[in-house]
């Protein structure tokens, strides 16, 4: 905050609690917290372990991921621990120089890509002929559609898609 206080614990606790409430009404959505800070925790609970426990609870019990963005002055090691406890890879670092806007935008774009699911449930699998199924990608920019190649499973997948069970599919995965 502008006065120099960094209430990390209550900010994360409040965000996780709000998403737990939202999840009750829409349990199939993906939920994530983005914690951005330029300082170390200074108010309420200040222990990295206790703050990471909030992220761990959100992820382990509710599937809520915690992403962290650290700016100049932040404790990057503590933010890494919080992010990992929240099921993500580590902290995005944004330096306060001429590239701050582009660095922050790049971090948020990377987070949004990470949240896109590549698995799709097949609710009417018994009516599906797995041998004639196709997956077509339609770009959001209005470009030409592309039929993705069918693969036998994850081992042979680099680009395309596959069923979880080719004989009686319940899920399709893009790769």
Steps between C-alpha positions, in 0.01 A plus 500: 500500500616862457570541873750214497284229655486159336215293648585183304332246728157670518511578127565136409262364765223729376557410134507124568186521717317701232589241235392212725161674526485554123589136443191389692274652235714403199719201590607422142686828441874545556593738781827680566645777714761739364697649789712797389719688744795733525579430863532251779206417730471770767153461649318217676666162442846555350633143488561365151409153628159617625428697183603201286259282704212717375610442139546127569153471653346676201678271255489166683142525624335707227726498192554878526841591358706786640725693262743759631647808337792666675611852433808682628508471879313170519643191670523279191594186693190539719282562195644188332406295806146642497459435128627142524270431796219636284573252220692728264862513380638809671501875501474725198750783547409850385767767532410864545658644191380597155375145436275472808179514295614244245647272772176508698290440190726207402461347847121532491488356147712203608269440797192513278652243261580272793136504607363379168392140531614252238265223616137481400240264639284304258153485646343296221784254441266208439368678188846588372676299233863531614629395158334789318544773765690816403619809684512831316678808634337835423739792567354790695639747249273368223775310322450174315388195696747214543410134550725361774648154445371214714768324706486163675598640840726739690822323401457585131355843553686817416224666306149365477260325737413161648226321699552371853350165390480453123226236530276683749621861528399728786766768442692649208836669558670754275878489480 
